[in-house]
Amino acid sequence: MRLSVSEIKKLTALKKKKYRHSEDLFLCEGVRLLEEAQKSNFYPEKVYYSKASLNERGQKLVQLLKQNKIPIYDIGNKEIERVISTKSSQGIVGVFKPRKYNLEQQLNQGTRKLLVCDNINDPGNLGTLMRSAAAFGFSPVITSTKTVEINNPKTMRASMGACFNLPYIEKQPPELIVEKLKEFGFKLLLADVKGKILNNLNSFSGKVALIIGSEADGGSDTFEQNADYVVRIPMSQNVESLNAAMAGTALMFWLNNSERMPK
Amino acid sequence: MRLSVSEIKKLTALKKKKYRHSEDLFLCEGVRLLEEAQKSNFYPEKVYYSKASLNERGQKLVQLLKQNKIPIYDIGNKEIERVISTKSSQGIVGVFKPRKYNLEQQLNQGTRKLLVCDNINDPGNLGTLMRSAAAFGFSPVITSTKTVEINNPKTMRASMGACFNLPYIEKQPPELIVEKLKEFGFKLLLADVKGKILNNLNSFSGKVALIIGSEADGGSDTFEQNADYVVRIPMSQNVESLNAAMAGTALMFWLNNSERMPK
């Protein structure tokens, strides 16, 4: 099938954040990520590929998508290269409508641990934090206004599919996040290098919202002013800080396992 | 100063691993990394820059390098762009001779916690593991034969300077690593998704070598066969694994803090 010029334009426009928002669609590239989406029962609106560029695994994926009745089009090598943004995307790209989650509904579902990503501007870090949140049962993930998009291609890749099945609520003002978390009885645990050394997290038996801010800029004032606990991860003196994704992972690991620690 | 064609050739050759080895030199780009090297009293053999491309922070660095009597040359914008490999390197690059550490000497220095990186082929992951190792006092870092280079530009960037002050011994055969660690009384703790759930790491009062393998390919057989403990990080059932850097960070954090946990 040959795409018309206007169809190509529409697709390539989705590489830009502005158009992702206005169209309420996003692109997701590569065999592995599209496989992950399938596993999470998250189906694309359409898929474009180039048969000539696909490896064997990609061909299996195309079969699976066809079985699942996804509209899928072989548009040839030249055209697919205009649509994709990375060389490693193996000649296949899907167009998805973002899943929408409601904050109050998520907080109402009995969740006891969740993650807030505040001012995280590195998409790799955000994706890694989502992957770790999925691993340690922190759900939903809430991001603040200034955090990078979850449907950024790099975020999706680093999340290893967690972006497809972990509920998230994006781009919320810090004031609203604080208000809702307090309303639903969450303790706010803010990670910050100026905080107190972590001591006894076993005492965290209640509902906890872990807040991870940007390494470079720290967290929003709103979270600093409203945190119930500000904690620092103990580390060597000559090291200034951990990568934000590392700090978040270490703390989620600890919080998730405190019941396993000897009492 | 204008570099001769052969000088330019020599420099750009250092972008290739082969020449880094044969020349026993490596390049390190960008203001921040060169600042980190200075902080660690790790001085370049030579520095090349383009005054026109430097920001204010870069200009301060050039002053500092001059004060420290480092041979430093303004070679202009066109030439610097041929030498550097990333756009974000801000017009400055240093040529360094790698620091050399001896494995036995390091093991003899009373270290009680160290990190082994096995088959880690993503330079970002290796750098992040080094940064976390520095944060949690795991020293030295030992890498196995198949692990990516520490002086790879991406490894250095992700390590945030840990590559300059954390002792490391690179590219060792797994058999030799195991032999030396056992000789010096280390318990081998291998992280593996097939391992046992971590339970009570408080019992780790002795010397411990944490071994982190590649996510994709797992660890070398030698480590699997010789590990004293094979542990798995407890996580949600629908998540297959953590990023290797995350798994390593979480475990180093735990091992470093077990004495803080309630007994």
XYZ file of C-alpha atoms in Angstrom:
526
model
C 0.000 0.000 0.000
C 1.178 3.486 -0.789
C 0.431 6.202 1.735
C -0.771 9.560 0.437
C 1.316 12.634 1.157
C -1.221 13.872 3.698
C -1.256 10.510 5.492
C 2.524 10.550 5.753
C 2.368 14.108 7.066
C -0.160 13.153 9.715
C 1.981 10.264 10.866
C 5.284 12.109 11.007
C 3.535 14.962 12.848
C 3.031 12.522 15.743
C 6.759 12.655 16.394
C 6.038 16.086 17.850
C 4.555 16.459 21.312
C 2.175 19.175 20.145
C 0.491 16.880 17.628
C 0.447 13.919 19.980
C -1.650 16.100 22.277
C -3.979 17.579 19.703
C -4.573 14.239 17.974
C -4.611 12.237 21.228
C -2.498 9.600 19.525
C 1.089 8.473 19.838
C 3.577 6.364 17.910
C 5.274 3.310 19.293
C 8.151 1.785 17.336
C 9.921 -1.506 17.192
C 9.106 -5.177 17.482
C 9.784 -5.545 21.199
C 7.619 -2.642 22.350
C 4.752 -3.680 20.085
C 5.035 -7.202 21.496
C 4.883 -5.783 25.020
C 1.757 -3.811 24.113
C 0.108 -7.006 22.825
C 0.994 -8.812 26.050
C -0.718 -6.028 27.976
C -3.801 -6.290 25.739
C -3.123 -2.775 24.581
C -3.960 -2.663 20.898
C -2.844 -0.082 18.323
C -5.328 1.767 16.143
C -3.156 1.022 13.127
C 0.225 -0.486 12.364
C 2.572 0.403 9.499
C 5.520 -1.741 8.495
C 7.899 -2.654 5.752
C 7.934 -6.368 5.082
C 11.422 -6.127 3.599
C 12.867 -4.667 6.835
C 11.307 -7.156 9.236
C 13.250 -9.925 10.921
C 11.665 -13.256 11.742
C 10.398 -12.070 15.107
C 8.853 -9.046 13.398
C 7.095 -11.276 10.896
C 5.575 -13.307 13.730
C 4.367 -10.093 15.321
C 2.725 -9.041 12.057
C 0.900 -12.390 11.940
C -0.279 -11.922 15.510
C -1.502 -8.389 14.809
C -3.413 -9.655 11.779
C -4.992 -12.398 13.883
C -6.036 -9.734 16.359
C -7.717 -7.832 13.509
C -5.491 -4.770 13.836
C -5.475 -2.661 10.640
C -1.917 -3.203 9.411
C -0.270 -1.899 6.233
C 2.941 -2.743 4.418
C 4.043 0.696 3.200
C 7.537 -0.196 2.039
C 10.982 0.650 3.250
C 11.277 4.248 2.115
C 8.021 5.326 3.669
C 8.554 3.524 6.968
C 11.896 5.257 7.347
C 10.188 8.622 7.113
C 7.820 7.723 9.924
C 10.143 6.060 12.414
C 12.534 8.013 14.589
C 15.195 5.475 15.522
C 17.242 3.177 13.354
C 16.651 0.286 15.699
C 12.896 0.262 15.219
C 13.074 -2.680 12.831
C 10.641 -1.400 10.235
C 7.425 -1.359 12.247
C 5.436 1.333 14.013
C 2.027 1.414 15.695
C -0.365 4.299 16.250
C -1.971 4.158 19.694
C -4.631 6.056 21.578
C -3.363 6.656 25.131
C -5.125 4.810 27.919
C -6.778 7.221 30.319
C -6.806 6.709 34.052
C -8.635 8.733 36.659
C -6.667 9.797 39.735
C -9.473 9.504 42.271
C -10.566 6.171 40.900
C -7.012 4.851 41.169
C -6.641 6.117 44.731
C -9.977 4.556 45.616
C -8.931 1.093 44.526
C -7.137 0.184 47.717
C -3.631 0.990 46.504
C -1.175 1.363 49.393
C 2.009 2.323 47.537
C 2.375 4.696 44.642
C 5.060 6.717 42.933
C 5.113 10.431 42.152
C 7.658 11.578 39.532
C 8.338 15.263 39.959
C 10.256 17.319 37.372
C 11.865 14.202 35.911
C 13.062 15.517 32.567
C 15.156 12.600 31.372
C 12.870 10.154 29.513
C 15.206 7.226 30.237
C 14.937 7.917 33.954
C 11.154 8.186 33.826
C 10.878 4.913 31.903
C 13.219 3.158 34.307
C 11.233 4.463 37.277
C 8.060 3.070 35.700
C 9.711 -0.303 35.148
C 10.818 -0.414 38.782
C 7.399 0.794 39.982
C 5.802 -2.112 38.118
C 8.358 -4.510 39.615
C 7.762 -3.357 43.180
C 4.002 -2.897 42.962
C 3.870 0.896 43.113
C 0.680 1.884 41.307
C -0.408 4.294 39.927
C 2.486 6.450 38.781
C 1.636 10.149 38.976
C 3.768 12.699 37.135
C 3.930 16.420 37.807
C 3.394 19.137 35.223
C 7.074 19.547 34.421
C 7.874 15.865 34.002
C 8.656 14.507 30.523
C 5.900 12.658 28.640
C 5.302 8.970 29.252
C 4.603 8.485 25.543
C 7.998 9.864 24.622
C 9.713 7.073 22.621
C 12.693 6.917 25.002
C 10.449 6.695 28.064
C 8.517 3.833 26.505
C 11.671 1.944 25.593
C 13.206 2.287 29.059
C 9.933 1.249 30.707
C 10.124 -2.139 28.929
C 6.369 -2.228 28.513
C 5.479 -0.939 31.985
C 4.009 2.112 30.215
C 1.374 -0.223 28.756
C 0.038 -1.884 31.863
C 0.878 0.331 34.799
C -1.844 2.912 35.445
C -0.559 6.460 35.303
C -1.898 9.977 35.600
C 0.278 12.512 33.812
C 1.130 16.176 34.084
C -0.715 17.028 37.298
C -0.060 20.259 39.217
C 1.867 19.481 42.443
C -0.797 21.246 44.552
C -3.509 18.952 43.229
C -1.373 15.845 43.755
C -0.718 16.797 47.379
C -4.369 17.589 48.010
C -5.623 14.293 46.621
C -2.959 12.175 48.331
C -3.709 13.729 51.724
C -7.453 13.334 51.134
C -6.941 9.612 50.565
C -4.718 9.182 53.619
C -1.299 8.793 51.983
C 1.883 9.731 53.807
C 4.186 11.731 51.544
C 7.747 10.413 51.548
C 10.063 12.739 49.650
C 13.552 11.615 48.629
C 15.991 14.495 48.888
C 19.723 14.770 49.459
C 19.018 17.366 52.149
C 16.720 14.975 54.004
C 17.322 12.833 57.058
C 19.150 9.569 56.753
C 16.744 6.752 56.233
C 16.446 4.847 59.371
C 13.638 2.561 60.054
C 11.272 2.197 57.175
C 9.621 -0.718 58.905
C 7.479 1.854 60.599
C 5.827 2.560 57.228
C 2.848 0.369 57.631
C 0.362 2.864 56.186
C -0.289 4.149 52.711
C 2.764 5.750 51.195
C 3.400 7.990 48.192
C 7.079 8.048 47.281
C 8.058 11.310 45.595
C 11.170 11.367 43.390
C 12.360 14.733 42.086
C 14.800 15.695 39.387
C 18.504 15.188 40.195
C 19.443 18.510 38.748
C 16.676 20.704 40.075
C 15.316 18.796 43.044
C 11.605 18.596 43.734
C 8.867 21.213 43.558
C 8.510 23.446 46.608
C 4.962 22.191 47.075
C 6.212 18.686 47.814
C 8.972 19.914 50.105
C 6.471 21.956 52.103
C 3.939 19.159 52.380
C 6.056 16.042 52.772
C 5.446 13.991 55.915
C 8.991 12.628 55.697
C 12.017 13.885 53.806
C 14.566 11.104 53.530
C 18.062 10.774 52.214
C 19.681 7.559 51.104
C 22.846 6.973 53.108
C 25.915 7.019 50.874
C 29.622 7.795 50.753
C 30.579 11.368 51.502
C 32.348 12.083 48.216
C 29.318 11.141 46.135
C 26.864 13.958 45.660
C 23.800 12.067 44.634
C 22.398 9.006 42.963
C 20.734 9.022 39.586
C 17.005 9.779 40.162
C 15.982 6.392 38.787
C 18.452 4.655 41.124
C 17.259 6.542 44.171
C 13.651 5.723 43.319
C 14.406 2.068 42.683
C 16.370 1.660 45.906
C 13.571 3.219 47.962
C 10.776 1.261 46.274
C 12.774 -1.920 46.822
C 13.154 -1.090 50.491
C 9.535 -0.058 51.021
C 8.331 -3.149 49.209
C 10.459 -5.420 51.325
C 10.293 -3.903 54.759
C 7.945 -6.678 55.866
C 10.635 -9.186 54.919
C 13.195 -7.529 57.159
C 13.746 -9.071 60.577
C 11.647 -7.370 63.253
C 47.063 26.356 17.034
C 46.447 24.284 13.959
C 46.735 20.530 14.280
C 48.552 18.638 11.545
C 46.658 16.010 9.589
C 48.523 13.227 11.358
C 47.755 14.687 14.790
C 44.047 14.868 13.931
C 44.188 11.274 12.701
C 45.794 10.095 15.926
C 43.143 11.833 17.993
C 40.128 10.655 16.042
C 41.566 7.127 16.065
C 41.026 7.150 19.842
C 37.289 7.001 19.220
C 37.925 3.378 18.332
C 38.432 0.782 21.024
C 41.287 -0.828 19.128
C 43.374 2.350 19.191
C 42.475 3.155 22.776
C 44.055 -0.176 23.662
C 47.138 0.053 21.488
C 47.857 3.666 22.492
C 46.803 3.161 26.128
C 44.980 6.476 25.967
C 41.340 7.511 25.906
C 39.292 10.610 25.150
C 36.987 12.270 27.605
C 34.634 14.962 26.340
C 32.648 17.779 27.821
C 32.995 20.345 30.552
C 31.291 18.381 33.308
C 33.332 15.192 32.904
C 36.593 17.117 32.709
C 35.599 18.982 35.866
C 34.918 15.670 37.589
C 38.334 14.392 36.544
C 39.964 17.496 38.071
C 38.061 16.969 41.314
C 39.442 13.433 41.442
C 42.973 14.742 40.820
C 42.980 12.812 37.590
C 44.811 14.937 35.050
C 44.695 14.674 31.258
C 47.860 14.350 29.173
C 46.525 17.033 26.828
C 43.361 19.016 26.293
C 41.987 20.375 23.006
C 39.239 22.941 22.817
C 37.624 25.607 20.715
C 37.409 28.898 22.564
C 34.514 30.006 20.355
C 32.392 27.003 21.403
C 32.981 27.250 25.151
C 30.378 28.534 27.571
C 31.356 30.446 30.716
C 31.746 27.286 32.773
C 33.991 25.866 30.042
C 36.147 28.976 30.102
C 36.630 28.623 33.861
C 37.656 25.016 33.348
C 40.230 26.077 30.752
C 41.675 28.547 33.259
C 41.882 25.843 35.903
C 43.589 23.432 33.512
C 46.121 26.102 32.614
C 46.798 26.743 36.294
C 47.371 23.035 36.728
C 49.939 23.167 33.903
C 48.015 20.825 31.626
C 49.082 21.194 27.965
C 45.981 22.744 26.419
C 45.386 23.881 22.838
C 42.739 26.003 21.171
C 42.353 24.230 17.825
C 39.241 26.012 16.578
C 35.694 24.955 15.988
C 36.075 22.905 12.822
C 38.872 20.780 14.179
C 37.279 20.160 17.571
C 34.151 18.926 15.834
C 36.169 16.295 14.034
C 37.587 14.997 17.294
C 34.507 14.947 19.516
C 31.815 12.308 19.203
C 28.758 13.972 20.761
C 27.166 17.305 20.055
C 26.819 18.010 23.747
C 30.539 17.944 24.429
C 30.730 21.740 24.489
C 33.890 22.128 22.467
C 36.425 20.499 24.794
C 38.099 17.109 24.945
C 40.892 15.661 27.064
C 43.330 12.843 26.315
C 43.906 10.642 29.350
C 46.107 7.723 30.264
C 43.972 5.168 32.128
C 44.698 4.657 35.793
C 45.862 1.120 36.478
C 44.823 -0.851 39.528
C 46.042 -4.233 40.638
C 43.425 -6.780 41.668
C 45.379 -8.434 44.471
C 46.472 -5.109 45.879
C 42.864 -3.900 45.926
C 41.673 -7.080 47.627
C 44.464 -6.765 50.140
C 43.414 -3.304 51.253
C 40.732 -4.425 53.654
C 37.785 -3.941 51.324
C 34.691 -5.782 52.502
C 32.245 -5.046 49.682
C 32.920 -5.020 45.986
C 31.018 -5.228 42.720
C 31.555 -7.591 39.798
C 29.955 -6.563 36.483
C 29.551 -9.601 34.286
C 28.626 -9.371 30.576
C 27.175 -5.888 31.036
C 27.089 -4.678 27.454
C 25.129 -1.465 27.831
C 27.582 1.350 28.645
C 24.863 3.399 30.382
C 24.169 0.506 32.723
C 27.848 -0.007 33.496
C 28.316 3.691 34.235
C 25.245 3.776 36.445
C 26.453 0.696 38.327
C 29.782 2.445 38.930
C 28.036 5.563 40.197
C 25.965 3.480 42.600
C 29.016 1.440 43.658
C 30.766 4.697 44.575
C 27.665 5.862 46.471
C 27.382 2.675 48.505
C 31.076 2.071 49.094
C 31.544 -0.951 46.841
C 35.189 -0.908 45.781
C 36.840 -2.019 43.567
C 34.597 -2.672 40.584
C 35.734 -5.725 38.629
C 34.440 -6.324 35.104
C 34.464 -9.592 33.202
C 35.954 -10.124 29.769
C 32.689 -9.563 27.902
C 31.687 -6.374 29.700
C 31.768 -3.069 27.809
C 34.742 -0.725 28.359
C 34.778 1.677 31.288
C 36.421 4.298 29.089
C 33.563 4.158 26.612
C 32.192 7.746 26.430
C 28.679 6.674 27.446
C 29.965 4.693 30.428
C 31.950 7.682 31.634
C 28.998 10.035 31.289
C 26.611 7.750 33.162
C 29.183 7.188 35.921
C 29.161 10.922 36.721
C 32.848 10.877 37.500
C 32.886 7.609 39.456
C 35.074 6.224 36.655
C 37.775 8.669 37.781
C 38.038 7.854 41.461
C 36.631 4.392 41.966
C 39.311 1.714 41.573
C 38.460 -0.802 38.878
C 40.001 -3.832 37.250
C 38.664 -4.448 33.763
C 38.148 -7.365 31.417
C 39.106 -10.214 33.722
C 38.267 -13.840 32.903
C 35.472 -15.071 35.210
C 37.606 -18.022 36.360
C 40.334 -15.706 37.588
C 37.844 -13.419 39.343
C 36.312 -16.367 41.191
C 39.720 -17.750 42.157
C 40.962 -14.463 43.565
C 37.744 -13.636 45.403
C 37.691 -17.039 47.099
C 41.377 -16.739 47.945
C 40.685 -13.467 49.741
C 37.679 -14.818 51.612
C 34.811 -13.163 49.749
C 31.359 -14.708 49.613
C 29.984 -14.578 46.078
C 26.449 -13.200 45.937
C 24.987 -13.581 42.461
C 21.817 -11.710 41.468
C 19.716 -13.836 39.162
C 16.017 -14.042 38.372
C 16.233 -17.801 38.894
C 17.664 -17.360 42.383
C 16.039 -17.574 45.781
C 14.020 -14.684 47.120
C 16.211 -12.432 49.169
C 15.401 -12.929 52.734
C 17.666 -11.884 55.461
C 20.711 -10.064 54.226
C 21.495 -9.040 57.770
C 23.361 -12.295 58.005
C 25.934 -10.920 55.556
C 28.491 -9.786 58.035
C 31.482 -11.059 56.079
C 33.204 -9.920 52.925
C 30.851 -9.893 49.981
C 31.287 -9.673 46.205
C 28.026 -8.769 44.501
C 27.878 -10.141 40.950
C 25.516 -8.477 38.462
C 25.064 -10.126 35.069
C 23.565 -8.922 31.818
C 19.757 -8.676 31.718
C 19.575 -10.228 28.310
C 22.075 -13.056 28.662
C 22.376 -13.564 32.417
C 25.710 -14.229 34.080
C 28.634 -16.400 33.026
C 28.352 -20.062 33.924
C 31.493 -19.752 36.033
C 29.763 -17.399 38.443
C 26.609 -19.503 38.559
C 28.659 -22.584 39.408
C 30.723 -20.869 42.071
C 28.291 -18.483 43.749
C 27.806 -18.933 47.487
C 24.343 -17.396 47.219
C 22.104 -16.866 44.198
C 19.456 -14.303 45.063
C 16.449 -12.863 43.336
C 14.880 -9.523 44.121
C 11.253 -10.024 45.071
C 8.933 -8.348 42.591
C 5.493 -8.492 41.005
C 4.703 -11.625 39.045
C 3.989 -9.948 35.730
C 7.361 -8.211 35.626
C 10.127 -10.339 34.197
C 13.165 -8.521 35.454
C 14.677 -5.251 36.536
C 17.197 -3.299 34.525
C 20.668 -4.626 35.494
C 21.705 -1.254 36.905
C 18.537 -1.102 39.024
C 19.005 -4.600 40.380
C 22.608 -3.825 41.271
C 21.714 -0.518 42.905
C 18.906 -2.026 44.958
C 21.162 -4.812 46.248
C 24.106 -2.521 47.022
C 21.751 -0.222 48.883
C 20.449 -3.131 50.915
C 23.857 -4.623 51.647
C 25.203 -1.213 52.600
C 22.355 -0.565 54.985
C 21.718 -3.909 56.563
C 23.290 -2.696 59.776
C 20.722 0.092 59.881
C 17.843 -2.321 59.689
C 16.163 -3.217 62.989
C 17.587 -6.392 64.459
